[in-house]
Short mmCIF file of C-alpha atoms in Angstrom, two decimals:
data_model
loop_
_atom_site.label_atom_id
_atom_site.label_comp_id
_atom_site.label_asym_id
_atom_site.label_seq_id
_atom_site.Cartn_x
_atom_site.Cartn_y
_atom_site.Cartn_z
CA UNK A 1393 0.00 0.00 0.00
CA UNK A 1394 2.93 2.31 -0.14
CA UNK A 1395 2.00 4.26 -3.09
CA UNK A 1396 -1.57 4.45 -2.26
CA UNK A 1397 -3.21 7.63 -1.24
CA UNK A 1398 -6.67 7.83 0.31
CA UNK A 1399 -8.75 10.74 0.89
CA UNK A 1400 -10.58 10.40 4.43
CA UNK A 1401 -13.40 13.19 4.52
CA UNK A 1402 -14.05 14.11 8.68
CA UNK A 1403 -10.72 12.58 9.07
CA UNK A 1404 -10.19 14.83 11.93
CA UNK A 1405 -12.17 13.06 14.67
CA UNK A 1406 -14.02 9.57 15.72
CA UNK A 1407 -13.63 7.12 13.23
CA UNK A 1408 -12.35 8.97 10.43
CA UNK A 1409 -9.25 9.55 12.51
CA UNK A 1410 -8.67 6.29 14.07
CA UNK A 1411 -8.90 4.78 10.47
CA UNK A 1412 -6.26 7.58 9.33
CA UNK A 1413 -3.93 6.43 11.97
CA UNK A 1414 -4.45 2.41 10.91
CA UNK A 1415 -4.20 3.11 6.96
CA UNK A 1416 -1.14 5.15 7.25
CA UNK A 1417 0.24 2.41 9.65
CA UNK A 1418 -0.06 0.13 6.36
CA UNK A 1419 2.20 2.98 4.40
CA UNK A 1420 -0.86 4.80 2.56
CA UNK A 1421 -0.36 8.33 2.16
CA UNK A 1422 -3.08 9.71 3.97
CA UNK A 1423 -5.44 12.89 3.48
CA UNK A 1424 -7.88 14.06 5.52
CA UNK A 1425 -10.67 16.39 4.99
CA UNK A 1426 -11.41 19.15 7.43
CA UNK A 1427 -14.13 22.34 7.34
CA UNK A 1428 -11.94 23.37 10.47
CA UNK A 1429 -8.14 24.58 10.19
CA UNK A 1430 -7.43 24.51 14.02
CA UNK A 1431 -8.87 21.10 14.44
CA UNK A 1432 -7.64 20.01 11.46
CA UNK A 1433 -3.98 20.54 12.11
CA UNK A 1434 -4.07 18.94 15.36
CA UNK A 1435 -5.57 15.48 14.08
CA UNK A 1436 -3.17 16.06 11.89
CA UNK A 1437 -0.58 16.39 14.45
CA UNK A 1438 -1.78 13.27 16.16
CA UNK A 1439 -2.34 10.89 13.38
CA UNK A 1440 1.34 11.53 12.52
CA UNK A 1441 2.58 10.65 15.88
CA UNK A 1442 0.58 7.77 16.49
CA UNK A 1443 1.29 6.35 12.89
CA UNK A 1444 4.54 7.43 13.18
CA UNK A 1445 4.33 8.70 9.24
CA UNK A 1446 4.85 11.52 7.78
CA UNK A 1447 2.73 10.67 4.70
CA UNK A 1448 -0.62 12.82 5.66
CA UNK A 1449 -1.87 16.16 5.00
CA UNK A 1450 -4.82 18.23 5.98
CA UNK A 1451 -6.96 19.43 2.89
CA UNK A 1452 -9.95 22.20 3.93
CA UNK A 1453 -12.97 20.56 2.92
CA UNK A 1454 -16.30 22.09 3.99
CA UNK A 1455 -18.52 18.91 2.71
CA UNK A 1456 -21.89 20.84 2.92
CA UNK A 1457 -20.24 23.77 0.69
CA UNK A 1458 -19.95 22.59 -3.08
CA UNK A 1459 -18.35 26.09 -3.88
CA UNK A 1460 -15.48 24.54 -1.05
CA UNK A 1461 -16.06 20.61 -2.49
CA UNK A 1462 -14.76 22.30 -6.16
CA UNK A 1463 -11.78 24.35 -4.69
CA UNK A 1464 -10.64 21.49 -2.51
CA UNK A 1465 -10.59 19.39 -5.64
CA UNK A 1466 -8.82 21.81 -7.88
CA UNK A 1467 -6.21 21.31 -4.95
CA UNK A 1468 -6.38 17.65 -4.65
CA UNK A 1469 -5.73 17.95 -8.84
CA UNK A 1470 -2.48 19.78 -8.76
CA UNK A 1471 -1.03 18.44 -5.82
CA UNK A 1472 -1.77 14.57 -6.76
CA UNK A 1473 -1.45 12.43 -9.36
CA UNK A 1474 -3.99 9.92 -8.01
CA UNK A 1475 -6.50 8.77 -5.64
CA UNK A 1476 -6.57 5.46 -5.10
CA UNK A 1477 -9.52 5.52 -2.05
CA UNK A 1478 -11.74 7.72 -1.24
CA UNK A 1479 -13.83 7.57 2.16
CA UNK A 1480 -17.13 9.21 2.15
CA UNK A 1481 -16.80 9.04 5.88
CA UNK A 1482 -18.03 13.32 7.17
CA UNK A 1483 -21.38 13.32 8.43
CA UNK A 1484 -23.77 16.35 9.46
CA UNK A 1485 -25.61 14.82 12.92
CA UNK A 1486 -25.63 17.15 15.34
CA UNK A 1487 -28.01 15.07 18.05
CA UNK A 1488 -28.95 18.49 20.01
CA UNK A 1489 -30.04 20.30 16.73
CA UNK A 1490 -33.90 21.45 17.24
CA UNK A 1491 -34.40 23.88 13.50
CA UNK A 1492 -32.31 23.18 9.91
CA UNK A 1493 -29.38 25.21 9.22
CA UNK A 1494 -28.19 26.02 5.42
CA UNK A 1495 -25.23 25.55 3.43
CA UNK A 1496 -23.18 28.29 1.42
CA UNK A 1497 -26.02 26.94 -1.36
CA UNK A 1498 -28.84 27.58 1.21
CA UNK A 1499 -29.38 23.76 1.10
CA UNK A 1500 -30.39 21.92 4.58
CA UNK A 1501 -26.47 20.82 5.67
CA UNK A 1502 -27.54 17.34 6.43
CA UNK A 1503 -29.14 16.84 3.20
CA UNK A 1504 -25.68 18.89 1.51
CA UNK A 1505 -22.91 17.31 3.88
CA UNK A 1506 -24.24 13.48 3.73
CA UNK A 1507 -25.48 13.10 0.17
CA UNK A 1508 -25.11 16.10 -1.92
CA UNK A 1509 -21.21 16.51 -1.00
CA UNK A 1510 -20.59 12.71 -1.23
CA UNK A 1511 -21.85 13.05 -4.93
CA UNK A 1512 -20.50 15.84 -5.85
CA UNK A 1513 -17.11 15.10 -4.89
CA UNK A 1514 -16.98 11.82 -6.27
CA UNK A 1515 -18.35 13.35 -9.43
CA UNK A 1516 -15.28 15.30 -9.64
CA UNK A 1517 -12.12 13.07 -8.82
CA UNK A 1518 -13.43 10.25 -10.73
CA UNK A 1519 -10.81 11.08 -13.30
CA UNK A 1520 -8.31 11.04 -10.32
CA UNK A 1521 -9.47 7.36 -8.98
CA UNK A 1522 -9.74 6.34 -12.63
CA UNK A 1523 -5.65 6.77 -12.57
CA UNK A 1524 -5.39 3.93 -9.78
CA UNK A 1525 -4.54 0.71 -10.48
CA UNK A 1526 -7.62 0.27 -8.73
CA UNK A 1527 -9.79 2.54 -7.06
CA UNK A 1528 -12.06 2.27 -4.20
CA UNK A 1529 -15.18 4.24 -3.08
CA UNK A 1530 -16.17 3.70 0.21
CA UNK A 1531 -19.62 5.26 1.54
CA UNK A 1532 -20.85 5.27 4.99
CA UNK A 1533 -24.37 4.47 6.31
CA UNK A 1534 -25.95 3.71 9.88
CA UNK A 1535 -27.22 0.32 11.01
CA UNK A 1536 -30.03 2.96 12.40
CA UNK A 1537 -31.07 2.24 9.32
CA UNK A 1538 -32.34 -1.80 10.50
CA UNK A 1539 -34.86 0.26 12.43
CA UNK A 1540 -36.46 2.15 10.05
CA UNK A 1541 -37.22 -0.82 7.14
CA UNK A 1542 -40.14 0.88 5.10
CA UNK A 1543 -38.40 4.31 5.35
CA UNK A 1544 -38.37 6.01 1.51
CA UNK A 1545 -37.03 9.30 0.29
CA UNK A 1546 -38.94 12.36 1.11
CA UNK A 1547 -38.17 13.08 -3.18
CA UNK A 1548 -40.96 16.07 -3.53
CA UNK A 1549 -39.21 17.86 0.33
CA UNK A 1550 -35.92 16.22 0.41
CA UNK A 1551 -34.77 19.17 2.89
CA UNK A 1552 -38.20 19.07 4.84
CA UNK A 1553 -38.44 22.54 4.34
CA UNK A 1554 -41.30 23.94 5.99
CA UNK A 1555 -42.45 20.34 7.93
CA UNK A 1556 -41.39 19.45 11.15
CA UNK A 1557 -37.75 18.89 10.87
CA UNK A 1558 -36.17 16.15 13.11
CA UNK A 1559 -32.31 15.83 12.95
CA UNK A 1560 -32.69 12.29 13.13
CA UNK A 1561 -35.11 11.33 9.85
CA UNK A 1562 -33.33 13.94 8.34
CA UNK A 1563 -29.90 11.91 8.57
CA UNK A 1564 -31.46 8.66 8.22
CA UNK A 1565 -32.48 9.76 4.74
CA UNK A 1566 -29.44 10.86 4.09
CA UNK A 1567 -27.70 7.92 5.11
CA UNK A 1568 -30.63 5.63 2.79
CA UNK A 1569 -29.41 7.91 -0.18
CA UNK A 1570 -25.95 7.07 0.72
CA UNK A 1571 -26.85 3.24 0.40
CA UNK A 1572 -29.13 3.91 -2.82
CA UNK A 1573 -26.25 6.23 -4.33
CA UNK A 1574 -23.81 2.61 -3.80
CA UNK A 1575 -25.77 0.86 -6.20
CA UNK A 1576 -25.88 3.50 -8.66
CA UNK A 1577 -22.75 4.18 -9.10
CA UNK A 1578 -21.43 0.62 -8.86
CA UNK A 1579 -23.07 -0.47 -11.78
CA UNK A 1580 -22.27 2.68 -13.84
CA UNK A 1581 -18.42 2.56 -12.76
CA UNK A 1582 -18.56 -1.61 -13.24
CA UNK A 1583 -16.37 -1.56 -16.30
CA UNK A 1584 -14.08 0.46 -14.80
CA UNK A 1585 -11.03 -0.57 -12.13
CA UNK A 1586 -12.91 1.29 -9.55
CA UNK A 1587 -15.34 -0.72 -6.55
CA UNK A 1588 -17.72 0.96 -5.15
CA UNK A 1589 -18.84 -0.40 -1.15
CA UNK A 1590 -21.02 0.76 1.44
CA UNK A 1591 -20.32 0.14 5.20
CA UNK A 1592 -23.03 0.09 7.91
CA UNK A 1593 -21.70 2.08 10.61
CA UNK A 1594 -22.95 0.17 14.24
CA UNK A 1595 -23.16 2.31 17.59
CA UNK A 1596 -19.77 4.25 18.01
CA UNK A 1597 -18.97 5.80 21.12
CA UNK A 1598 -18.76 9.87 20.53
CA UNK A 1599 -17.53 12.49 22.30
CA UNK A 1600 -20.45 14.06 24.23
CA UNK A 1601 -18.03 17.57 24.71
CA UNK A 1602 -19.06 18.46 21.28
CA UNK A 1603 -22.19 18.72 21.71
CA UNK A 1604 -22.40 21.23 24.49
CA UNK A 1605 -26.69 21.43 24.28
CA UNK A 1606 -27.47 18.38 24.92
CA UNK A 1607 -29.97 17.72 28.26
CA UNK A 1608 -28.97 16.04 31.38
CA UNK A 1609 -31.30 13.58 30.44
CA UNK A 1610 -29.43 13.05 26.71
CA UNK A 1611 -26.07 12.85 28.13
CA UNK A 1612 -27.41 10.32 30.79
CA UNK A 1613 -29.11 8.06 27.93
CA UNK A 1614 -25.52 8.35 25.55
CA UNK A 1615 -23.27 7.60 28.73
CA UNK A 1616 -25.83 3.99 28.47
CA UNK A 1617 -25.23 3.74 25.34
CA UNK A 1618 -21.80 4.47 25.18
CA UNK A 1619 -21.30 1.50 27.43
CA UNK A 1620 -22.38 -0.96 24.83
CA UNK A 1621 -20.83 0.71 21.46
CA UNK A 1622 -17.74 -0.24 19.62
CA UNK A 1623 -14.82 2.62 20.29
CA UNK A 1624 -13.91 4.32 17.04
CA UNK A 1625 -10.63 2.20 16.65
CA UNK A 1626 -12.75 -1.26 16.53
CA UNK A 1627 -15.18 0.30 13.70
CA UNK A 1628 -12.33 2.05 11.75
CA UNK A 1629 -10.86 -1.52 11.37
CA UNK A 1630 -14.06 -1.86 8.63
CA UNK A 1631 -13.15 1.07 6.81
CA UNK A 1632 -9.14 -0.57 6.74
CA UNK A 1633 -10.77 -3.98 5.47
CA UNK A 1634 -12.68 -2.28 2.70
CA UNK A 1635 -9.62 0.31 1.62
CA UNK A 1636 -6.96 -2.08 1.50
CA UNK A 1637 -7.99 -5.90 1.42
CA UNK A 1638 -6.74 -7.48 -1.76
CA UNK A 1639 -10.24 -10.23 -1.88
CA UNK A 1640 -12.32 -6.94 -2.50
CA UNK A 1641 -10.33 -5.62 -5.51
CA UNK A 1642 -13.12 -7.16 -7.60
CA UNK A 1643 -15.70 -6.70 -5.10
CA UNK A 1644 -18.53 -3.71 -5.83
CA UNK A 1645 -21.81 -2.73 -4.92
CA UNK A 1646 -21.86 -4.67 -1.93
CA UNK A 1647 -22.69 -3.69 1.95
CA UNK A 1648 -20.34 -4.38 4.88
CA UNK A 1649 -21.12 -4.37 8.27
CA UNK A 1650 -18.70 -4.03 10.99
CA UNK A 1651 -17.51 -7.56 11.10
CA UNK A 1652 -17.04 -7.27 7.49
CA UNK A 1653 -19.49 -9.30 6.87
CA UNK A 1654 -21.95 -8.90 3.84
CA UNK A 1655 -25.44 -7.37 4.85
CA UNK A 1656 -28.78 -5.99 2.87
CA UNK A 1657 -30.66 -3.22 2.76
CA UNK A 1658 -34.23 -2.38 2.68
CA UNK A 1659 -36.40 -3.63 -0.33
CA UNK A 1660 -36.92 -0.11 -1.04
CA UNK A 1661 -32.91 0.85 -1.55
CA UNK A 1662 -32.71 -1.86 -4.09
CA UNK A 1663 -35.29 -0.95 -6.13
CA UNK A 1664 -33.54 0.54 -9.07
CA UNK A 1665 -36.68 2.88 -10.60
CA UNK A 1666 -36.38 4.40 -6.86
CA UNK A 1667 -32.62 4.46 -6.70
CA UNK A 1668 -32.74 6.30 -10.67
CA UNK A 1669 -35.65 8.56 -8.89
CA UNK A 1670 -33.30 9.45 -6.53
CA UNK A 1671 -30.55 10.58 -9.08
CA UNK A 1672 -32.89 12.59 -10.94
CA UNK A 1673 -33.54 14.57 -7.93
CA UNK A 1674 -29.64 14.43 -6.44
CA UNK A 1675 -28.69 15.94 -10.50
CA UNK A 1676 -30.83 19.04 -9.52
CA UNK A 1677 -29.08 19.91 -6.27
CA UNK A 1678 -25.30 20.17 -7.92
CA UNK A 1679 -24.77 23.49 -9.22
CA UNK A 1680 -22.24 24.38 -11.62
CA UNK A 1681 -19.06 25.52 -10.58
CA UNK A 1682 -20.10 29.26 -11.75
CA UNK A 1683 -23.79 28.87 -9.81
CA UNK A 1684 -21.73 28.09 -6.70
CA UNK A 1685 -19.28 30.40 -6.51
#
């Protein structure tokens, strides 16, 4: 993996991190995407020292901004020849959030960050991950998403403007896109050297510091939870399997969960007039590079 170079999005913190630290362990150059300098620069910091490699550098990368998604990449273009893996792995959930908050684009953020970003910035280094001997595309969904089985797309109010907006079905959605968007663009990159995999995040222990409104009551219920989630080390070792294991070089389309184990998803994700549905509508939310500026 020595000449590999991956691009971890929210590689600053949680899992993004700990699987920085592990893939530059195994000698891949390592980039992570950041929306914050300050925090950036210190994951940075650490990931070196615990990986003891010098291979990584921060790129500012504000996922819910597609004006910052195309200057990142014109970055990412004259600095690298390649991208061999790409980790879809920043995610807007912000568990105290009570009203929707708007991107550069005025789009909802978890709507922009989880989905629209994710496409968007694919969209662009595909010619990049096209110049690997093989490429990888790693999305990230929730097992949340066992407990919702006959949840659909909200297609005519992705954003749930003006309806009661709950954080939570809000990122749900976004997450079913993610797992709809897999398929997609598995089949339509399937005569190409590039895989395209979708892992099903389990519970994860988080830092409750960042999330300084939560209630008593909330912070009681996560400490609970905490006690019986993976750390972000033991679920980062899914996104190492999927970035660097030689038996998946052939393997696309497919849905890991974090015993690397193959899993399904809803009826509804499968179905592919739903999953084209959902590209129709995904096409309209990516502006041109003049729109978003």
């Amino acid at each position: 993996m020595a000449s590999k170079t991956c691009l971890i999005t929210g590689g600053n913190s949680g899992i993004g991190k700990a699987a920085a630290i592990q893939l530059a362990k195994h000698g891949v150059k390592i980039i992570i995407g950041c929306r914050d300098e300050k925090r950036g620069l210190a994951a940075l910091k650490e990931i070196k020292e615990k990986s003891k490699s010098n291979s990584a550098e921060l790129l500012l990368l504000d996922m819910s901004s597609q004006r910052c998604i195309r200057s990142a990449v014109n970055e990412l273009i004259s600095n690298h020849s390649h991208i061999d893996v790409l980790i879809h792995n920043a995610a807007d959930f912000d568990i105290s959030r009570k009203a929707p908050q708007y991107s550069d684009e005025n789009i909802e953020t978890v709507w922009a960050t989880n989905h629209i970003g994710p496409v968007l910035l694919t969209e662009l280094l595909l010619d990049k991950l096209k110049q690997s001997e093989q490429g990888r595309i790693i999305t990230i969904a929730s097992q949340g998403l066992v407990l919702h089985p006959f949840l659909k797309i909200n297609y005519a109010n992705p954003e749930f403007t003006n309806e009661n907006f709950r954080v939570e079905t809000a990122y749900y959605q976004s997450k079913l896109a993610q797992v709809m968007y897999t398929y997609w663009l598995s089949d339509k990159l399937k005569n190409t050297k590039i895989t395209v995999n979708c892992i099903r995040v389990t519970n994860v222990k988080i830092d409750i510091e960042r999330y300084p409104n939560l209630s008593q009551l909330m912070k009681f219920m996560y400490s609970i939870k905490s006690k019986f989630s993976l750390s972000p080390d033991e679920m980062a070792q899914t996104y190492l399997y999927l970035a660097t294991s030689p038996e998946l070089q052939s393997v696309t389309g497919k849905y890991f969960d974090e015993k690397n184990r193959l899993v399904t998803s809803s009826k509804f994700s499968k179905d592919k007039h739903q999953i084209e549905k959902l590209m129709e509508v995904t096409a309209k939310y990516i502006f041109t590079d003049s729109k978003s500026s």
